[in-house]
PDB file of C-alpha atoms in Angstrom:
ATOM      1  CA  MET A 913     124.469  97.280  92.570  1.00 55.00           C
ATOM      2  CA  SER A 914     120.771  96.174  92.709  1.00 66.00           C
ATOM      3  CA  LYS A 915     116.979  97.684  93.342  1.00 69.00           C
ATOM      4  CA  ALA A 916     116.866  95.808  96.295  1.00 67.00           C
ATOM      5  CA  ARG A 917     120.272  96.040  97.655  1.00 75.00           C
ATOM      6  CA  ARG A 918     120.065  99.941  97.307  1.00 80.00           C
ATOM      7  CA  LEU A 919     117.148  99.626  99.727  1.00 88.00           C
ATOM      8  CA  ILE A 920     118.609  98.048 102.040  1.00 91.00           C
ATOM      9  CA  PRO A 921     119.629 101.078 103.962  1.00 93.00           C
ATOM     10  CA  THR A 922     116.078 102.009 104.277  1.00 93.00           C
ATOM     11  CA  TRP A 923     114.531  99.479 105.121  1.00 94.00           C
ATOM     12  CA  ARG A 924     116.689  99.301 108.035  1.00 96.00           C
ATOM     13  CA  ALA A 925     116.425 102.508 109.296  1.00 95.00           C
ATOM     14  CA  LEU A 926     112.742 101.930 108.770  1.00 96.00           C
ATOM     15  CA  ARG A 927     112.838  99.338 111.292  1.00 96.00           C
ATOM     16  CA  LEU A 928     115.324 101.194 113.285  1.00 95.00           C
ATOM     17  CA  GLY A 929     112.693 103.724 114.174  1.00 94.00           C
ATOM     18  CA  GLU A 930     109.812 101.019 114.673  1.00 95.00           C
ATOM     19  CA  HIS A 931     111.977  99.398 117.306  1.00 95.00           C
ATOM     20  CA  LEU A 932     112.687 102.692 119.071  1.00 91.00           C
ATOM     21  CA  LEU A 933     108.728 103.804 118.983  1.00 93.00           C
ATOM     22  CA  THR A 934     108.277 100.581 120.529  1.00 93.00           C
ATOM     23  CA  GLY A 935     111.309 100.918 123.373  1.00 91.00           C
ATOM     24  CA  ALA A 936     109.910 104.063 124.552  1.00 91.00           C
ATOM     25  CA  MET A 937     105.783 102.566 124.836  1.00 93.00           C
ATOM     26  CA  LEU A 938     107.542  99.548 126.503  1.00 92.00           C
ATOM     27  CA  GLY A 939     110.238 102.075 128.397  1.00 91.00           C
ATOM     28  CA  ALA A 940     107.076 104.172 129.552  1.00 92.00           C
ATOM     29  CA  GLY A 941     105.562 101.284 131.120  1.00 93.00           C
ATOM     30  CA  VAL A 942     108.621  99.744 132.907  1.00 91.00           C
ATOM     31  CA  ALA A 943     109.112 103.374 134.394  1.00 91.00           C
ATOM     32  CA  VAL A 944     105.297 103.787 135.563  1.00 93.00           C
ATOM     33  CA  LEU A 945     105.446 100.146 137.055  1.00 90.00           C
ATOM     34  CA  GLY A 946     108.372 101.349 138.598  1.00 88.00           C
ATOM     35  CA  ARG A 947     107.135 104.637 140.584  1.00 90.00           C
ATOM     36  CA  LEU A 948     104.211 102.074 141.576  1.00 91.00           C
ATOM     37  CA  GLY A 949     106.763  99.725 143.296  1.00 90.00           C
ATOM     38  CA  ALA A 950     105.449  96.814 141.613  1.00 89.00           C
ATOM     39  CA  PRO A 951     108.145  94.265 141.082  1.00 88.00           C
ATOM     40  CA  ARG A 952     109.606  93.704 137.476  1.00 88.00           C
ATOM     41  CA  PRO A 953     111.665  90.235 137.779  1.00 89.00           C
ATOM     42  CA  TRP A 954     111.101  90.148 133.976  1.00 91.00           C
ATOM     43  CA  LEU A 955     113.275  93.286 132.703  1.00 90.00           C
ATOM     44  CA  PRO A 956     116.354  92.015 132.468  1.00 89.00           C
ATOM     45  CA  SER A 957     114.857  89.243 129.529  1.00 91.00           C
ATOM     46  CA  LEU A 958     113.329  92.597 128.466  1.00 92.00           C
ATOM     47  CA  VAL A 959     116.297  94.315 127.843  1.00 92.00           C
ATOM     48  CA  GLY A 960     118.020  91.634 126.351  1.00 93.00           C
ATOM     49  CA  TRP A 961     115.338  91.615 123.609  1.00 95.00           C
ATOM     50  CA  TRP A 962     115.575  94.805 122.974  1.00 94.00           C
ATOM     51  CA  HIS A 963     119.150  94.451 122.506  1.00 94.00           C
ATOM     52  CA  ARG A 964     119.213  91.660 119.942  1.00 95.00           C
ATOM     53  CA  ARG A 965     116.331  93.040 118.116  1.00 96.00           C
ATOM     54  CA  LEU A 966     118.496  96.100 117.875  1.00 96.00           C
ATOM     55  CA  CYS A 967     121.014  94.308 116.437  1.00 96.00           C
ATOM     56  CA  ARG A 968     118.920  92.461 113.952  1.00 96.00           C
ATOM     57  CA  CYS A 969     117.204  96.011 112.941  1.00 96.00           C
ATOM     58  CA  LEU A 970     120.880  97.212 112.156  1.00 96.00           C
ATOM     59  CA  GLY A 971     121.788  93.975 110.341  1.00 95.00           C
ATOM     60  CA  VAL A 972     124.569  92.993 112.756  1.00 96.00           C
ATOM     61  CA  GLU A 973     125.237  89.252 113.138  1.00 95.00           C
ATOM     62  CA  VAL A 974     126.418  88.251 116.384  1.00 96.00           C
ATOM     63  CA  SER A 975     128.547  84.833 117.054  1.00 94.00           C
ATOM     64  CA  CYS A 976     129.073  84.151 120.677  1.00 95.00           C
ATOM     65  CA  ARG A 977     131.558  81.533 122.145  1.00 94.00           C
ATOM     66  CA  GLY A 978     131.770  80.569 125.633  1.00 94.00           C
ATOM     67  CA  THR A 979     129.308  81.538 127.967  1.00 93.00           C
ATOM     68  CA  ALA A 980     128.992  84.421 130.812  1.00 93.00           C
ATOM     69  CA  ALA A 981     129.753  83.590 134.357  1.00 91.00           C
ATOM     70  CA  SER A 982     126.866  84.578 136.970  1.00 88.00           C
ATOM     71  CA  GLY A 983     127.686  87.113 139.236  1.00 88.00           C
ATOM     72  CA  ALA A 984     130.836  87.897 137.068  1.00 91.00           C
ATOM     73  CA  LEU A 985     132.435  91.657 136.298  1.00 93.00           C
ATOM     74  CA  LEU A 986     132.383  91.701 132.590  1.00 96.00           C
ATOM     75  CA  ALA A 987     135.838  93.453 131.725  1.00 96.00           C
ATOM     76  CA  VAL A 988     135.223  94.049 127.627  1.00 97.00           C
ATOM     77  CA  ASN A 989     137.206  95.714 125.016  1.00 97.00           C
ATOM     78  CA  HIS A 990     135.650  99.004 123.904  1.00 95.00           C
ATOM     79  CA  VAL A 991     135.164  99.328 120.118  1.00 96.00           C
ATOM     80  CA  SER A 992     131.722 101.173 119.287  1.00 95.00           C
ATOM     81  CA  TRP A 993     128.286 101.929 120.902  1.00 93.00           C
ATOM     82  CA  LEU A 994     127.122  98.850 118.984  1.00 96.00           C
ATOM     83  CA  ASP A 995     129.433  96.698 121.742  1.00 96.00           C
ATOM     84  CA  ILE A 996     126.256  97.329 124.344  1.00 93.00           C
ATOM     85  CA  PRO A 997     123.659  96.082 122.123  1.00 94.00           C
ATOM     86  CA  VAL A 998     125.861  93.359 121.133  1.00 96.00           C
ATOM     87  CA  LEU A 999     126.723  92.040 124.491  1.00 95.00           C
ATOM     88  CA  GLY A1000     123.649  92.828 126.288  1.00 94.00           C
ATOM     89  CA  GLY A1001     121.494  90.710 123.743  1.00 94.00           C
ATOM     90  CA  ALA A1002     124.221  87.473 124.704  1.00 94.00           C
ATOM     91  CA  ALA A1003     123.943  88.147 128.105  1.00 92.00           C
ATOM     92  CA  PRO A1004     121.870  90.456 130.297  1.00 89.00           C
ATOM     93  CA  ALA A1005     124.111  92.886 132.083  1.00 91.00           C
ATOM     94  CA  HIS A1006     124.306  96.483 133.586  1.00 90.00           C
ATOM     95  CA  PHE A1007     126.398  98.559 131.543  1.00 90.00           C
ATOM     96  CA  VAL A1008     128.656 100.953 133.459  1.00 86.00           C
ATOM     97  CA  SER A1009     129.105 104.435 130.692  1.00 81.00           C
ATOM     98  CA  LYS A1010     130.103 107.838 130.471  1.00 77.00           C
ATOM     99  CA  SER A1011     127.217 110.030 131.359  1.00 75.00           C
ATOM    100  CA  GLU A1012     126.995 111.720 127.910  1.00 77.00           C
ATOM    101  CA  VAL A1013     125.252 108.521 127.025  1.00 77.00           C
ATOM    102  CA  ARG A1014     122.123 109.554 129.397  1.00 78.00           C
ATOM    103  CA  ARG A1015     121.782 112.636 127.008  1.00 77.00           C
ATOM    104  CA  TRP A1016     121.562 110.394 123.886  1.00 75.00           C
ATOM    105  CA  PRO A1017     117.683 110.927 122.604  1.00 75.00           C
ATOM    106  CA  VAL A1018     115.370 108.058 123.609  1.00 75.00           C
ATOM    107  CA  VAL A1019     118.783 105.654 123.773  1.00 76.00           C
ATOM    108  CA  GLY A1020     119.722 107.599 126.950  1.00 80.00           C
ATOM    109  CA  TRP A1021     116.715 107.357 128.828  1.00 80.00           C
ATOM    110  CA  LEU A1022     116.120 103.440 128.002  1.00 82.00           C
ATOM    111  CA  ALA A1023     119.723 103.055 129.266  1.00 84.00           C
ATOM    112  CA  GLN A1024     118.609 104.891 132.414  1.00 84.00           C
ATOM    113  CA  LEU A1025     115.288 102.540 132.849  1.00 84.00           C
ATOM    114  CA  ALA A1026     117.585  99.349 132.186  1.00 84.00           C
ATOM    115  CA  GLY A1027     119.874  99.827 134.689  1.00 84.00           C
ATOM    116  CA  THR A1028     122.868 101.416 133.394  1.00 87.00           C
ATOM    117  CA  LEU A1029     125.130 103.360 135.638  1.00 86.00           C
ATOM    118  CA  PHE A1030     126.836 106.310 134.500  1.00 83.00           C
ATOM    119  CA  LEU A1031     130.237 107.541 135.485  1.00 76.00           C
ATOM    120  CA  ARG A1032     130.866 110.921 135.600  1.00 71.00           C
ATOM    121  CA  ARG A1033     134.704 112.105 134.362  1.00 65.00           C
ATOM    122  CA  GLY A1034     136.669 113.763 136.832  1.00 58.00           C
ATOM    123  CA  ALA A1035     133.550 113.469 139.490  1.00 52.00           C
ATOM    124  CA  HIS A1036     135.841 111.610 141.827  1.00 63.00           C
ATOM    125  CA  GLN A1037     133.119 109.029 142.077  1.00 71.00           C
ATOM    126  CA  ALA A1038     134.868 105.593 141.606  1.00 71.00           C
ATOM    127  CA  ALA A1039     134.447 104.508 145.245  1.00 77.00           C
ATOM    128  CA  ALA A1040     130.665 105.182 145.186  1.00 80.00           C
ATOM    129  CA  LEU A1041     130.605 103.020 141.740  1.00 82.00           C
ATOM    130  CA  ALA A1042     132.580 100.400 143.050  1.00 82.00           C
ATOM    131  CA  ARG A1043     130.230  99.802 146.116  1.00 83.00           C
ATOM    132  CA  GLU A1044     127.044  99.894 143.823  1.00 86.00           C
ATOM    133  CA  ILE A1045     129.035  97.298 141.011  1.00 87.00           C
ATOM    134  CA  ALA A1046     129.680  95.364 144.209  1.00 86.00           C
ATOM    135  CA  ALA A1047     125.900  95.409 145.773  1.00 86.00           C
ATOM    136  CA  ARG A1048     124.757  94.455 142.301  1.00 87.00           C
ATOM    137  CA  LEU A1049     127.522  91.379 141.856  1.00 88.00           C
ATOM    138  CA  ARG A1050     126.496  90.304 145.171  1.00 86.00           C
ATOM    139  CA  ALA A1051     122.871  90.045 144.165  1.00 85.00           C
ATOM    140  CA  GLY A1052     123.614  87.482 141.355  1.00 85.00           C
ATOM    141  CA  GLY A1053     123.316  90.171 138.871  1.00 88.00           C
ATOM    142  CA  ARG A1054     126.231  90.646 136.386  1.00 92.00           C
ATOM    143  CA  VAL A1055     128.248  94.809 135.408  1.00 93.00           C
ATOM    144  CA  ALA A1056     129.795  94.903 131.973  1.00 94.00           C
ATOM    145  CA  ILE A1057     132.631  97.528 132.556  1.00 93.00           C
ATOM    146  CA  PHE A1058     135.013  98.918 129.651  1.00 94.00           C
ATOM    147  CA  PRO A1059     138.233  99.360 131.252  1.00 93.00           C
ATOM    148  CA  GLU A1060     139.895 101.254 128.078  1.00 93.00           C
ATOM    149  CA  GLY A1061     137.688 103.770 129.217  1.00 87.00           C
ATOM    150  CA  THR A1062     137.053 104.722 125.460  1.00 89.00           C
ATOM    151  CA  THR A1063     136.608 103.257 121.986  1.00 92.00           C
ATOM    152  CA  GLY A1064     139.264 101.647 119.910  1.00 91.00           C
ATOM    153  CA  ASP A1065     140.146 101.288 116.190  1.00 89.00           C
ATOM    154  CA  GLY A1066     139.855  97.028 116.999  1.00 88.00           C
ATOM    155  CA  ARG A1067     143.377  96.814 115.711  1.00 87.00           C
ATOM    156  CA  GLY A1068     144.668  97.360 119.180  1.00 88.00           C
ATOM    157  CA  LEU A1069     144.056  97.842 123.056  1.00 94.00           C
ATOM    158  CA  LEU A1070     144.394 100.478 125.006  1.00 93.00           C
ATOM    159  CA  ARG A1071     145.797 100.671 128.701  1.00 93.00           C
ATOM    160  CA  PHE A1072     143.126  99.126 131.109  1.00 94.00           C
ATOM    161  CA  HIS A1073     141.996 101.529 134.172  1.00 90.00           C
ATOM    162  CA  ALA A1074     142.658  99.393 137.512  1.00 88.00           C
ATOM    163  CA  ARG A1075     140.226 101.775 138.954  1.00 86.00           C
ATOM    164  CA  LEU A1076     137.713 100.460 137.193  1.00 86.00           C
ATOM    165  CA  PHE A1077     138.111  96.904 138.802  1.00 89.00           C
ATOM    166  CA  ALA A1078     137.424  97.983 142.221  1.00 85.00           C
ATOM    167  CA  ALA A1079     134.459  96.290 143.129  1.00 83.00           C
ATOM    168  CA  ALA A1080     136.552  92.858 142.568  1.00 81.00           C
ATOM    169  CA  ASP A1081     137.770  94.009 145.726  1.00 77.00           C
ATOM    170  CA  ASP A1082     135.361  93.257 148.341  1.00 64.00           C
ATOM    171  CA  ARG A1083     135.423  89.702 148.062  1.00 65.00           C
ATOM    172  CA  ASP A1084     136.078  86.671 145.686  1.00 72.00           C
ATOM    173  CA  ILE A1085     134.037  88.251 142.424  1.00 82.00           C
ATOM    174  CA  PRO A1086     135.071  86.633 139.072  1.00 88.00           C
ATOM    175  CA  VAL A1087     136.321  88.621 136.734  1.00 93.00           C
ATOM    176  CA  GLN A1088     135.501  87.626 133.135  1.00 96.00           C
ATOM    177  CA  PRO A1089     137.276  88.748 130.071  1.00 97.00           C
ATOM    178  CA  VAL A1090     135.343  88.870 126.876  1.00 98.00           C
ATOM    179  CA  ALA A1091     136.704  89.530 123.780  1.00 97.00           C
ATOM    180  CA  ILE A1092     134.655  91.645 120.864  1.00 97.00           C
ATOM    181  CA  ARG A1093     136.009  91.643 117.418  1.00 96.00           C
ATOM    182  CA  TYR A1094     133.804  92.806 114.243  1.00 96.00           C
ATOM    183  CA  GLY A1095     134.566  91.302 111.171  1.00 93.00           C
ATOM    184  CA  ARG A1096     135.458  88.052 109.595  1.00 90.00           C
ATOM    185  CA  GLY A1097     138.507  88.696 107.769  1.00 87.00           C
ATOM    186  CA  PRO A1098     142.071  89.006 108.933  1.00 88.00           C
ATOM    187  CA  GLU A1099     141.629  92.963 109.172  1.00 90.00           C
ATOM    188  CA  PRO A1100     139.347  94.329 111.995  1.00 93.00           C
ATOM    189  CA  ASP A1101     136.118  96.057 110.118  1.00 94.00           C
ATOM    190  CA  ALA A1102     136.667  99.494 109.193  1.00 93.00           C
ATOM    191  CA  VAL A1103     133.142 100.673 109.939  1.00 95.00           C
ATOM    192  CA  ALA A1104     132.278  99.254 113.464  1.00 95.00           C
ATOM    193  CA  PRO A1105     134.787 101.548 115.077  1.00 95.00           C
ATOM    194  CA  PHE A1106     133.055 104.775 116.946  1.00 95.00           C
ATOM    195  CA  VAL A1107     136.233 106.888 117.548  1.00 92.00           C
ATOM    196  CA  GLY A1108     137.445 110.546 117.501  1.00 86.00           C
ATOM    197  CA  ASP A1109     135.425 113.228 116.829  1.00 88.00           C
ATOM    198  CA  ASP A1110     132.346 110.699 115.031  1.00 91.00           C
ATOM    199  CA  THR A1111     129.150 111.630 115.604  1.00 91.00           C
ATOM    200  CA  LEU A1112     126.464 109.127 116.678  1.00 89.00           C
ATOM    201  CA  LEU A1113     124.446 110.062 113.567  1.00 92.00           C
ATOM    202  CA  ALA A1114     127.253 109.690 111.118  1.00 95.00           C
ATOM    203  CA  HIS A1115     128.053 106.401 112.401  1.00 96.00           C
ATOM    204  CA  LEU A1116     124.625 105.188 112.505  1.00 95.00           C
ATOM    205  CA  GLY A1117     124.321 106.201 108.709  1.00 95.00           C
ATOM    206  CA  ARG A1118     127.298 103.917 107.782  1.00 96.00           C
ATOM    207  CA  VAL A1119     126.161 101.078 110.008  1.00 96.00           C
ATOM    208  CA  LEU A1120     122.838 101.157 108.026  1.00 96.00           C
ATOM    209  CA  ARG A1121     124.817 101.005 104.844  1.00 94.00           C
ATOM    210  CA  HIS A1122     126.932  98.760 105.500  1.00 94.00           C
ATOM    211  CA  PRO A1123     126.215  95.048 103.377  1.00 91.00           C
ATOM    212  CA  GLN A1124     126.438  92.971 106.979  1.00 89.00           C
ATOM    213  CA  LEU A1125     128.287  94.003 109.786  1.00 95.00           C
ATOM    214  CA  THR A1126     129.257  90.877 111.849  1.00 96.00           C
ATOM    215  CA  VAL A1127     131.021  90.334 115.266  1.00 96.00           C
ATOM    216  CA  THR A1128     132.615  87.769 117.330  1.00 96.00           C
ATOM    217  CA  LEU A1129     132.070  88.076 120.932  1.00 96.00           C
ATOM    218  CA  THR A1130     134.182  85.601 123.261  1.00 97.00           C
ATOM    219  CA  PHE A1131     133.619  84.769 127.135  1.00 97.00           C
ATOM    220  CA  LEU A1132     136.742  83.993 128.346  1.00 97.00           C
ATOM    221  CA  PRO A1133     137.454  81.679 131.531  1.00 95.00           C
ATOM    222  CA  PRO A1134     137.113  84.155 134.818  1.00 93.00           C
ATOM    223  CA  VAL A1135     140.372  85.304 136.094  1.00 90.00           C
ATOM    224  CA  MET A1136     140.328  85.194 139.852  1.00 82.00           C
ATOM    225  CA  MET A1137     142.989  87.658 141.925  1.00 76.00           C
ATOM    226  CA  PRO A1138     143.751  87.846 145.448  1.00 72.00           C
ATOM    227  CA  ALA A1139     142.114  91.769 146.708  1.00 70.00           C
ATOM    228  CA  GLY A1140     143.692  94.633 146.122  1.00 71.00           C
ATOM    229  CA  ARG A1141     145.803  93.842 143.189  1.00 85.00           C
ATOM    230  CA  ARG A1142     143.755  95.627 141.009  1.00 88.00           C
ATOM    231  CA  ARG A1143     146.518  96.564 138.532  1.00 91.00           C
ATOM    232  CA  GLU A1144     147.859  93.077 138.286  1.00 91.00           C
ATOM    233  CA  LEU A1145     143.923  91.946 137.951  1.00 91.00           C
ATOM    234  CA  ALA A1146     143.546  94.796 134.667  1.00 93.00           C
ATOM    235  CA  GLU A1147     146.759  93.715 132.735  1.00 94.00           C
ATOM    236  CA  ALA A1148     145.526  89.799 133.203  1.00 94.00           C
ATOM    237  CA  VAL A1149     142.356  90.615 131.623  1.00 95.00           C
ATOM    238  CA  ARG A1150     143.700  93.074 128.974  1.00 96.00           C
ATOM    239  CA  ALA A1151     146.403  90.136 128.200  1.00 95.00           C
ATOM    240  CA  ALA A1152     143.533  87.453 127.947  1.00 96.00           C
ATOM    241  CA  ILE A1153     141.733  89.584 125.510  1.00 97.00           C
ATOM    242  CA  ALA A1154     144.621  90.746 123.452  1.00 95.00           C
ATOM    243  CA  GLU A1155     145.500  86.860 123.113  1.00 95.00           C
ATOM    244  CA  GLU A1156     142.037  85.910 121.750  1.00 95.00           C
ATOM    245  CA  LEU A1157     141.693  88.825 119.394  1.00 94.00           C
ATOM    246  CA  GLY A1158     145.019  87.713 117.886  1.00 92.00           C
ATOM    247  CA  ARG A1159     143.957  84.375 118.178  1.00 92.00           C
ATOM    248  CA  LEU A1160     140.598  85.071 116.078  1.00 92.00           C
ATOM    249  CA  ALA A1161     142.929  87.453 113.188  1.00 89.00           C
ATOM    250  CA  CYS A1162     145.104  84.496 112.888  1.00 89.00           C
ATOM    251  CA  GLY A1163     142.008  82.034 112.160  1.00 82.00           C
ATOM    252  CA  ALA A1164     140.528  84.496 110.174  1.00 80.00           C
ATOM    253  CA  ALA A1165     143.775  85.017 107.842  1.00 80.00           C
ATOM    254  CA  ALA A1166     144.541  80.888 107.581  1.00 80.00           C
ATOM    255  CA  ALA A1167     141.083  80.540 107.070  1.00 74.00           C
ATOM    256  CA  GLY A1168     141.022  83.431 103.769  1.00 68.00           C
ATOM    257  CA  GLY A1169     145.120  82.207 103.021  1.00 50.00           C
ATOM    258  CA  ALA A1170     145.761  86.021 103.899  1.00 58.00           C
ATOM    259  CA  GLN A1171     147.963  87.413 106.373  1.00 51.00           C
ATOM    260  CA  PRO A1172     146.975  87.730 110.223  1.00 48.00           C
ATOM    261  CA  ALA A1173     145.814  91.499 110.992  1.00 48.00           C
ATOM    262  CA  ALA A1174     148.939  93.209 112.688  1.00 46.00           C
ATOM    263  CA  PHE A1175     146.821  93.252 116.158  1.00 44.00           C
ATOM    264  CA  ALA A1176     148.550  95.628 118.357  1.00 47.00           C
ATOM    265  CA  PRO A1177     148.300  94.372 122.145  1.00 44.00           C
ATOM    266  CA  ASP A1178     150.644  96.589 123.320  1.00 44.00           C
ATOM    267  CA  THR A1179     149.395  99.890 122.115  1.00 42.00           C
ATOM    268  CA  ALA A1180     149.641 102.037 125.259  1.00 37.00           C
TER     269      ALA A1180
END
């Protein structure tokens, strides 16, 4: 390995430190303006820029397919904490995240300033969360949810929780499936998944040492379903994402002359 290649993780770490410091300074300004009641129409663009720059600092190359619909509930398969900057840099959206993220140094505070909705497990707040999501969608914004409720290894999909689609009951809100796949080969990238008892710092170290982490982000056609049929909606969205992930695996295998990954669309 060349000396220049060995220095890449250090260079990325330095860029990441600078980026977090920049985010903290920008966040302080955003917070002050918020307390003063000043309008901040530029905030979504600023947040999108911060996500895209974070991906560049980490050496993550993002390829996008399709277009995010306006005012849509984006339902995304979940592989890693990286999903948020990858998606947020491509399509400005508010995220629904577990409450633990709020306690992450710097990042949790910035997520709160960006309008992230935090969901506490076992807090029975699903109804209130659905109303808040619906309000933001009616205002023309996008809200991204991870219906699996946790991260997977990228080789299959967990069960989609129908209760997270409750916001679609209020009116004809478009629900758009979004597929995230890490890696260009027939097998998903093994470094990207953030699963089990892994820690953020340990996973971040592996990302920084990765030669080139690539991700394909696909915005699929919106799924419309009559109000109240959440389980059917969840299954339809899950099936659309599973089909796209399988197609990407087969396409990568055909391009490389290898066998496709054993993607498991029916993982429970």
